[in-house]
Coordinates of C-alpha atoms and ligand atoms in Angstrom, one line a residue:
X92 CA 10.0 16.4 8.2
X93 CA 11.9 15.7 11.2
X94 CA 9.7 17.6 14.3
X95 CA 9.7 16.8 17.8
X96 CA 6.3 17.4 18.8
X97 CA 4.9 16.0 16.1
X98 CA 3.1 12.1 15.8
X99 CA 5.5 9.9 13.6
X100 CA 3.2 8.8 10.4
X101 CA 5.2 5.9 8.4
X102 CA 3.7 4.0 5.3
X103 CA 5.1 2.5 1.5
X104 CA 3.9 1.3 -1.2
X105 CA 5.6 -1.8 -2.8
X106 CA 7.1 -1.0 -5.9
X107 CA 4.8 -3.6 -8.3
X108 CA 3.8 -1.4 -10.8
X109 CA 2.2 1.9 -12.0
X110 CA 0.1 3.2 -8.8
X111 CA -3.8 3.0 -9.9
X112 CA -7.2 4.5 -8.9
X113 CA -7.3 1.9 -5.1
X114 CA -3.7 3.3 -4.3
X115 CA -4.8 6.6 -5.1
X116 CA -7.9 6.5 -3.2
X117 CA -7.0 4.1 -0.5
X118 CA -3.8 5.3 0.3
X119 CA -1.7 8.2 -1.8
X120 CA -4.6 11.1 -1.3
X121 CA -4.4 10.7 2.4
X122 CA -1.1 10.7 2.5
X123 CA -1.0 14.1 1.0
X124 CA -3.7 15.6 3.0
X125 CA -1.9 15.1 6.5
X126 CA 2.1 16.3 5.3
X127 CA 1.0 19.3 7.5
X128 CA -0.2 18.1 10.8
X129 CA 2.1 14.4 11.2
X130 CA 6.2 14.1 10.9
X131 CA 5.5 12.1 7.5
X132 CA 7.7 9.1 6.5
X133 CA 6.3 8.0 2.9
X134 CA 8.8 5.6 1.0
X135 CA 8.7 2.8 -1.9
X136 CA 8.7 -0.4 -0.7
X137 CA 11.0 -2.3 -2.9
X138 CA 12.5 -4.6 -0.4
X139 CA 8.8 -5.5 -0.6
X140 CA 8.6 -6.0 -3.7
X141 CA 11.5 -8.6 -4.2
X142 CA 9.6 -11.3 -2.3
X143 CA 7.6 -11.9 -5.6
X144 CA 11.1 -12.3 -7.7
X145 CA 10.3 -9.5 -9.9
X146 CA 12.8 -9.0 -13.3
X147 CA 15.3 -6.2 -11.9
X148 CA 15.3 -3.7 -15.0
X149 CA 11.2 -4.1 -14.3
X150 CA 12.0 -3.3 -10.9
X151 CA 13.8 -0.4 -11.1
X152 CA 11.6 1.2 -13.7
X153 CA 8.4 0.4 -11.1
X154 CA 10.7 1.8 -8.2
X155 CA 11.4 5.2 -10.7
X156 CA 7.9 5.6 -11.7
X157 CA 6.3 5.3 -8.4
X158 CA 8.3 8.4 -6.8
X159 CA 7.6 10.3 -9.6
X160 CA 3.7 9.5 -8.9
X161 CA 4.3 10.0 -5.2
X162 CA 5.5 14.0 -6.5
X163 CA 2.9 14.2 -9.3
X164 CA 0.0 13.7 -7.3
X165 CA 0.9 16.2 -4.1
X166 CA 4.1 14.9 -2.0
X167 CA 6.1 17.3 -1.0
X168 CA 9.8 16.8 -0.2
X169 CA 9.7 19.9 1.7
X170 CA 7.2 18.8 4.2
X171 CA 8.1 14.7 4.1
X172 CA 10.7 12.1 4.2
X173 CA 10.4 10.4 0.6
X174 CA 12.9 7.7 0.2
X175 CA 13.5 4.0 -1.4
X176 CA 13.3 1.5 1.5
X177 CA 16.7 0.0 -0.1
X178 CA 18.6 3.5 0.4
X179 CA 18.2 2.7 4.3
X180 CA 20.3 0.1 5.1
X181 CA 20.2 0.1 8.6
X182 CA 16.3 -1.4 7.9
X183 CA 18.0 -4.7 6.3
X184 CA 20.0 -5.1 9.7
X185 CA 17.2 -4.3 11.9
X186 CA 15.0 -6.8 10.1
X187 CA 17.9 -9.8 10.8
X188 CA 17.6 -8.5 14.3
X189 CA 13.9 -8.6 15.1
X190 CA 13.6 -11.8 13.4
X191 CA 15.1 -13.7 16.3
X192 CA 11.9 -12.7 17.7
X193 CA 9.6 -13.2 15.6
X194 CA 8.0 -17.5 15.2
X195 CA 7.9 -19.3 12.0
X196 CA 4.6 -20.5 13.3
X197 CA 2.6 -17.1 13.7
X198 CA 4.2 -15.7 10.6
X199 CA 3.0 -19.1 8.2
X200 CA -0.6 -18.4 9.8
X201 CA -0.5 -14.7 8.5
X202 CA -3.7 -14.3 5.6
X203 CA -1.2 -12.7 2.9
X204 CA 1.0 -15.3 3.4
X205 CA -1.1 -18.3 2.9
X206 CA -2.6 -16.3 0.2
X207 CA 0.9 -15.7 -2.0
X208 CA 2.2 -19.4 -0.5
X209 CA -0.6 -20.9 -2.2
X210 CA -0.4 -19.1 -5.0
X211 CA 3.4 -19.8 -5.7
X212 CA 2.2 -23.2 -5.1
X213 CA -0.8 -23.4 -7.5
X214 CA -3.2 -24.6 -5.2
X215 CA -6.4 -23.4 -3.9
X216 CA -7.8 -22.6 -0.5
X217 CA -8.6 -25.7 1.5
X218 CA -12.6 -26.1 2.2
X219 CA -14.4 -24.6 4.9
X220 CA -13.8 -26.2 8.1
X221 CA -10.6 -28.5 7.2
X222 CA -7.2 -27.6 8.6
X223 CA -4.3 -26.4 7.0
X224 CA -2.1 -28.9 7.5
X225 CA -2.0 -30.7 3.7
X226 CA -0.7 -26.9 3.3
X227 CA 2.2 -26.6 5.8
X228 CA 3.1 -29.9 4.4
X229 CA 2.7 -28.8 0.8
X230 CA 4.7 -26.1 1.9
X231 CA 7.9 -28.1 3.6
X232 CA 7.7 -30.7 1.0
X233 CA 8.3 -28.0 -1.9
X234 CA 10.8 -28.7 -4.6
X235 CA 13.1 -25.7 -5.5
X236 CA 11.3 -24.7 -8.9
X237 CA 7.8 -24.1 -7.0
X238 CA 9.1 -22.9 -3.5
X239 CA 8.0 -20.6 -1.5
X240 CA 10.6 -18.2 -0.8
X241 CA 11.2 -17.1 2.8
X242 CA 11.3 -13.7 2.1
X243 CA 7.4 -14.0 1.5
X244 CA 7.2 -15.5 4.5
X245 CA 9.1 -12.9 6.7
X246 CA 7.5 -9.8 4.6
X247 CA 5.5 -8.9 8.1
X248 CA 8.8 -8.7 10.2
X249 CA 10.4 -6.0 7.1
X250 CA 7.0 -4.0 7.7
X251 CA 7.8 -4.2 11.2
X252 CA 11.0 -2.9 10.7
X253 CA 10.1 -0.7 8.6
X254 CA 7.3 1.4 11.0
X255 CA 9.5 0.4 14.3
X256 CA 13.0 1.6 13.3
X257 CA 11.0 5.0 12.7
X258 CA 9.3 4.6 16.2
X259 CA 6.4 5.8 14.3
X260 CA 3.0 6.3 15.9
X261 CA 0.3 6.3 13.2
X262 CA -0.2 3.7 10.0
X263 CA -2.0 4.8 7.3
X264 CA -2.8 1.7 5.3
X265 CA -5.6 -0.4 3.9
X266 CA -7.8 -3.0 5.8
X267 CA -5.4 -5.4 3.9
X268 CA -2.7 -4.5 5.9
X269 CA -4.5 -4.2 9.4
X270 CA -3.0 -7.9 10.6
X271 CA 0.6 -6.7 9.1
X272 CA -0.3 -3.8 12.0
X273 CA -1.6 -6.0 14.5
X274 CA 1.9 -8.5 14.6
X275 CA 3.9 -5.3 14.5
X276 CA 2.4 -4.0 17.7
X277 CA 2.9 -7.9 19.1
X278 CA 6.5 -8.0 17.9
X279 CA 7.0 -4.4 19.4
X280 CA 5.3 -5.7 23.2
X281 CA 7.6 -8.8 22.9
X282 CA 11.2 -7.3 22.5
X283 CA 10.4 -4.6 24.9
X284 CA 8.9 -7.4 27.5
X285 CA 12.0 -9.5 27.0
X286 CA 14.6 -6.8 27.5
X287 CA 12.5 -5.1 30.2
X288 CA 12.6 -1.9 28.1
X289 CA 10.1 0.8 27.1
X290 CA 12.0 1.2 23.8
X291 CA 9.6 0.8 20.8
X292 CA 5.9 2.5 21.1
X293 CA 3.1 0.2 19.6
X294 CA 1.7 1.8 16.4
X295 CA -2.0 2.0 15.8
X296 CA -3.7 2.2 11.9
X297 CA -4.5 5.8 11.0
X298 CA -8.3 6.3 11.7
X299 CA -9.4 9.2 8.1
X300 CA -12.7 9.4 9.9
X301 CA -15.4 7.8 8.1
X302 CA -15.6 4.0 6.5
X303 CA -12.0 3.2 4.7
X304 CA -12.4 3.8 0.8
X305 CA -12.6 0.1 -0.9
X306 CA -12.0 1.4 -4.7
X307 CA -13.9 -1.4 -7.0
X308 CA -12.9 -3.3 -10.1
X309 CA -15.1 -2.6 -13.1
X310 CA -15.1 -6.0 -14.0
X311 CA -18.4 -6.5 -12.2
X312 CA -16.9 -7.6 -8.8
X313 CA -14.3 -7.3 -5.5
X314 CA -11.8 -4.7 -5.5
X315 CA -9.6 -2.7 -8.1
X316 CA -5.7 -4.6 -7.5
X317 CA -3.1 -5.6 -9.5
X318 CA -3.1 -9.1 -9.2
X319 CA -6.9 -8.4 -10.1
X320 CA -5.7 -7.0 -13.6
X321 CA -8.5 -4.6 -13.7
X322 CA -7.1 -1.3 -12.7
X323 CA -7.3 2.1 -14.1
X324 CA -3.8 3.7 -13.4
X325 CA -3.3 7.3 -13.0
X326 CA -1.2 7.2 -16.3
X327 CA -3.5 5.8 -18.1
X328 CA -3.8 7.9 -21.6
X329 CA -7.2 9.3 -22.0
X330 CA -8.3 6.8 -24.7
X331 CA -7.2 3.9 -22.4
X332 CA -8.9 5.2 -19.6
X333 CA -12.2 6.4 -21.5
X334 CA -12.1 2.4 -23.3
X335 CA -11.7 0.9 -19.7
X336 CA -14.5 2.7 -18.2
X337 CA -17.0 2.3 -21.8
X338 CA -16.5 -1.3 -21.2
X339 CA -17.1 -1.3 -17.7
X340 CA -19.9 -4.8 -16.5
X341 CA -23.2 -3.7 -16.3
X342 CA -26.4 -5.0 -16.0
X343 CA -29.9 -5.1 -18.3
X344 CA -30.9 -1.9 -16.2
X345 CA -33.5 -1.3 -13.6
X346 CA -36.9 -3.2 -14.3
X347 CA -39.0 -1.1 -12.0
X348 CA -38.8 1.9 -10.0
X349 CA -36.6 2.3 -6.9
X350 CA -35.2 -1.1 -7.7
X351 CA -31.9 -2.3 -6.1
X352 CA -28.7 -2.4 -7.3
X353 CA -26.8 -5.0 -8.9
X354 CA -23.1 -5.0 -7.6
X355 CA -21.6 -4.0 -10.8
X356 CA -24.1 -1.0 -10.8
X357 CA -22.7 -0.1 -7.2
X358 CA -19.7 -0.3 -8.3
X359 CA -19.7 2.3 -11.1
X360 CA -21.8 4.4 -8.3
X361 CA -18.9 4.2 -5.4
X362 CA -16.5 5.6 -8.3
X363 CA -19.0 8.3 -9.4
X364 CA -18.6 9.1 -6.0
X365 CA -15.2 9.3 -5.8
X366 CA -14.3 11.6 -8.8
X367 CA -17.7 13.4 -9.2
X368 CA -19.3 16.2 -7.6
X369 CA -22.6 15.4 -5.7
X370 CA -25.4 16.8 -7.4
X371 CA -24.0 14.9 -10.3
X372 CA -24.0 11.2 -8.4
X373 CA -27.8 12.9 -7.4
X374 CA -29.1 13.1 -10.5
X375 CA -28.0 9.9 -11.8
X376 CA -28.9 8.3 -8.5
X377 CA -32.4 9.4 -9.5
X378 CA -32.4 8.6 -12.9
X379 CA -31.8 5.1 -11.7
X380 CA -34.7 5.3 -9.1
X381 CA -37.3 6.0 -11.7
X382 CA -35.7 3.9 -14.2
X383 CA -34.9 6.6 -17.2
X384 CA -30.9 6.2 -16.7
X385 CA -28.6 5.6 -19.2
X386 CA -25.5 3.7 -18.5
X387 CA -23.3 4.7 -21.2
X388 CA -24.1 8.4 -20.4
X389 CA -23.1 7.9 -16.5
X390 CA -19.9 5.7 -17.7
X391 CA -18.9 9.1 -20.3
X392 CA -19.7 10.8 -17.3
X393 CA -17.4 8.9 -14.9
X394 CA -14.8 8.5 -17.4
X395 CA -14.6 12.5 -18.0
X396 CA -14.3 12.7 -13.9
X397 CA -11.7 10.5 -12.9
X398 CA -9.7 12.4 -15.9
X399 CA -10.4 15.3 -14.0
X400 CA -8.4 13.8 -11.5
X401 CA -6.1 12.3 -13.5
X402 CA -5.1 14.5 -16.3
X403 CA -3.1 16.9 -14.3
X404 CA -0.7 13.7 -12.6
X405 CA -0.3 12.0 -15.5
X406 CA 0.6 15.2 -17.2
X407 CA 3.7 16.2 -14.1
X408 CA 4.8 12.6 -13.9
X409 CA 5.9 13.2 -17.5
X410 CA 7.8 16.0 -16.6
X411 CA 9.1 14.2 -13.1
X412 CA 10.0 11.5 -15.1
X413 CA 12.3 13.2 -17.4
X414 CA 14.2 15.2 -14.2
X415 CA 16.6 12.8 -13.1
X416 CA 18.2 14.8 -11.1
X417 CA 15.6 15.9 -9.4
X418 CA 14.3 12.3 -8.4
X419 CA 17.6 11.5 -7.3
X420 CA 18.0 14.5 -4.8
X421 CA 14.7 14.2 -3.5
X422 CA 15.8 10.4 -2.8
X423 CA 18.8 11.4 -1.8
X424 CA 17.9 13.9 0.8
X425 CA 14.7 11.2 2.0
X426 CA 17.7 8.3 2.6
X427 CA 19.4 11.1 4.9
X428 CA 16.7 11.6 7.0
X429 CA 15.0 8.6 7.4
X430 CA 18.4 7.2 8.1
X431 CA 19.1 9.8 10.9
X432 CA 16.2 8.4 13.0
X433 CA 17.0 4.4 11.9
X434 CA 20.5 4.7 12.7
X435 CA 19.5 5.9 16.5
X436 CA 17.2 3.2 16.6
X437 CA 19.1 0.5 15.3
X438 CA 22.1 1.6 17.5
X439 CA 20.6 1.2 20.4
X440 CA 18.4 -1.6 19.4
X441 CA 22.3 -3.2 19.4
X442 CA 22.7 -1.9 22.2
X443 CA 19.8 -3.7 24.0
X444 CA 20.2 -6.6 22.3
X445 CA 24.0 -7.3 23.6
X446 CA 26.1 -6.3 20.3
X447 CA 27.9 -4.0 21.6
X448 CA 31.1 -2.1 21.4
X449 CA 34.3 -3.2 22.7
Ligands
ADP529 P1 -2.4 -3.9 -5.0 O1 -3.6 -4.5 -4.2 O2 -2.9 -3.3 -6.3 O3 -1.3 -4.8 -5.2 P2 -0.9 -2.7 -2.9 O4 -1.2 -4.0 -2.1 O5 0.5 -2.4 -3.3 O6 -1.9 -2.7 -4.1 O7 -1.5 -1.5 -2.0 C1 -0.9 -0.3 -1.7 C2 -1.8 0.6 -0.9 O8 -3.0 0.9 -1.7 C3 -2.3 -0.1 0.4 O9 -2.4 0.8 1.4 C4 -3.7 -0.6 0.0 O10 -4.6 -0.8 1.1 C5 -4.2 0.5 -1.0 N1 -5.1 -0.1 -2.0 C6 -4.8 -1.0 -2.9 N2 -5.9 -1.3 -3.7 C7 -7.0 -0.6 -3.1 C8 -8.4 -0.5 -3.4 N3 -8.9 -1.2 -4.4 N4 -9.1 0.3 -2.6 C9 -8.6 1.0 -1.6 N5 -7.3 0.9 -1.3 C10 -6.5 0.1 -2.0
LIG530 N1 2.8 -4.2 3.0 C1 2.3 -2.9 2.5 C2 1.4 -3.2 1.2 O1 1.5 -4.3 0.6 C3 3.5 -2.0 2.0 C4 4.3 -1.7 3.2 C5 5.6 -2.2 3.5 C6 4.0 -0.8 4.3 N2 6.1 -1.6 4.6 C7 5.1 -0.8 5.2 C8 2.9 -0.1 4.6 C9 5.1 -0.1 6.3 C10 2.9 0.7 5.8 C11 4.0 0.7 6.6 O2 0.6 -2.4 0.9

């Protein structure tokens, strides 16, 4: 909530889907641990979301069901701003604004951009060493039915926007994101340099303590993601989520004593770390040392653990879910607030800028 002496925390989630066990992990948890201690900003990101052109009944359904897991699992409207990044308009405006500051150059050279470019594309990542010029070329040369939309392209000025229309201090976001971070602060040095002003403060990622929480796929390998396709969502029922984890990779077990692990292996032990309590990821850790462990019995384990976890979510989001007039005051009261703060900001961003009142 709105508090004066207290740091300015802003983050979203883009509204892509149900939220799963890396959001949760990597980003939702910590968000309700610090409601307390920070003036929290927390919102759906479905401006976001329409740079992938997603189906608008889909859309809206992702946008619904991510605020009601935002509730479920432990944000509170009476301690944060929640609201739908769409309900702020003054964001659109700011985002045409800070764009006339932002190069088409440094934003084409941003990692998630190459990444979704080439994958609207369909083709692969040039080989090590060559430039990326075939690409840029690729990229003008583009036909209208496999473009590259230049809202994909701009997506790190709108998270710009999004963090510096809040003047917001602290980022709490995946090592995904930490390049987003970086151009924001640059855009942020640039506009005040060039209208010799101290107006927006440079925002740093939010340090947890500790290494950041990578959540695994149990497909063997890399992390748990949508685009991946291997996630365990926090609505999962419990027969979907026991099936997922029973069929988790694995490997033909340890061969001798104090052996190391195969990734898949670590994999199911970061999660059993996650969900379970310590003497538990002990004694499996030493059943694996002298070579007597079972998978299937640390995967009913794990599976039984994360429902722990999950169980009680799934089971409010129901509720949530079925309260539309709840969802729609606690989104209407967020847009209010976050828009107190934008409006200021974008006023006299306006201001700065020359636009301003006769
Ligand atoms: P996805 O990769 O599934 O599309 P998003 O990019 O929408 O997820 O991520 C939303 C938030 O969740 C970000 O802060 C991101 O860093 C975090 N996150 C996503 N997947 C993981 C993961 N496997 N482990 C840790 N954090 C994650
Ligand atoms: N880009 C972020 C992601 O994909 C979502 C996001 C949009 C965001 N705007 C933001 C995160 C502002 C933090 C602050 O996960």
């Amino acid at each position: 909530m709105s508090t004066p002496n207290k740091e300015i925390v802003v983050s979203g989630i883009r509204s892509t889907g149900n939220l799963h066990l890396g959001n949760y992990f990597g980003a939702l948890r910590k968000f309700v641990s610090i409601q307390d201690d920070y003036d929290c900003n927390f919102f759906i990101a479905d401006l976001h979301a329409l740079t992938t052109n997603p189906d608008p009944d889909q859309l809206h359904a992702n946008t619904k069901s991510i605020l009601a897991e935002y509730l479920a699992a432990g944000l509170d409207p009476e301690k944060s701003t929640i609201f739908i990044q769409s309900d702020v308009p003054e964001i659109s405006e700011m985002y045409l604004l800070l764009n006339m500051h932002v190069g088409i150059g440094e934003l084409m050279r941003t990692t998630s951009f190459k990444d979704k470019a080439r994958k609207a594309l369909g083709i692969g990542a040039p080989p090590e060493g060559e430039s990326d010029e075939a690409f840029e070329k690729e990229i003008i040369g583009a036909t209208t039915n496999k473009r590259v939309n230049a809202g994909l392209l701009t997506y790190p000025t709108l998270m710009a926007v999004d963090i510096l229309i809040q003047k917001a201090s602290k980022v709490p976001v995946g090592k995904d994101q930490l390049q987003h971070l970086e151009l924001t602060r640059r855009f942020a040095r640039r506009f005040n340099s060039f209208y010799g002003v101290d107006f927006f403060p440079e925002p740093t990622d939010f340090e947890f303590g500790g290494a950041p929480v990578k959540v695994p796929g149990l497909d063997g390998s890399g992390k748990m993601g949508k685009s991946e396709g291997n996630c365990i969502y926090l609505v999962d029922e419990p027969k979907v989520l026991r099936k997922k984890v029973m069929r988790a990779v694995t490997d033909e077990g340890p061969q001798a004593p104090n052996s190391p692990m195969s990734e898949p292996i670590a994999n199911l032990f970061s999660l059993l770390e996650l969900t379970s309590k310590p003497e538990i990821v002990t004694s499996f850790r030493e059943a694996y040392a002298d070579c007597s462990i079972r998978y299937g019995d640390l995967k009913k384990q794990l599976a039984e653990d994360i429902l722990a976890i999950t169980t009680p979510i799934r089971e409010r989001v129901a509720d949530i879910l079925a309260d539309e007039d709840y969802l729609a005051s606690v989104v209407r009261r967020g847009a209010e607030r976050a828009r107190e703060r934008a409006s200021k900001t974008l006023s006299e961003m306006r201001h700065i800028m020359g636009i301003r009142k006769f």
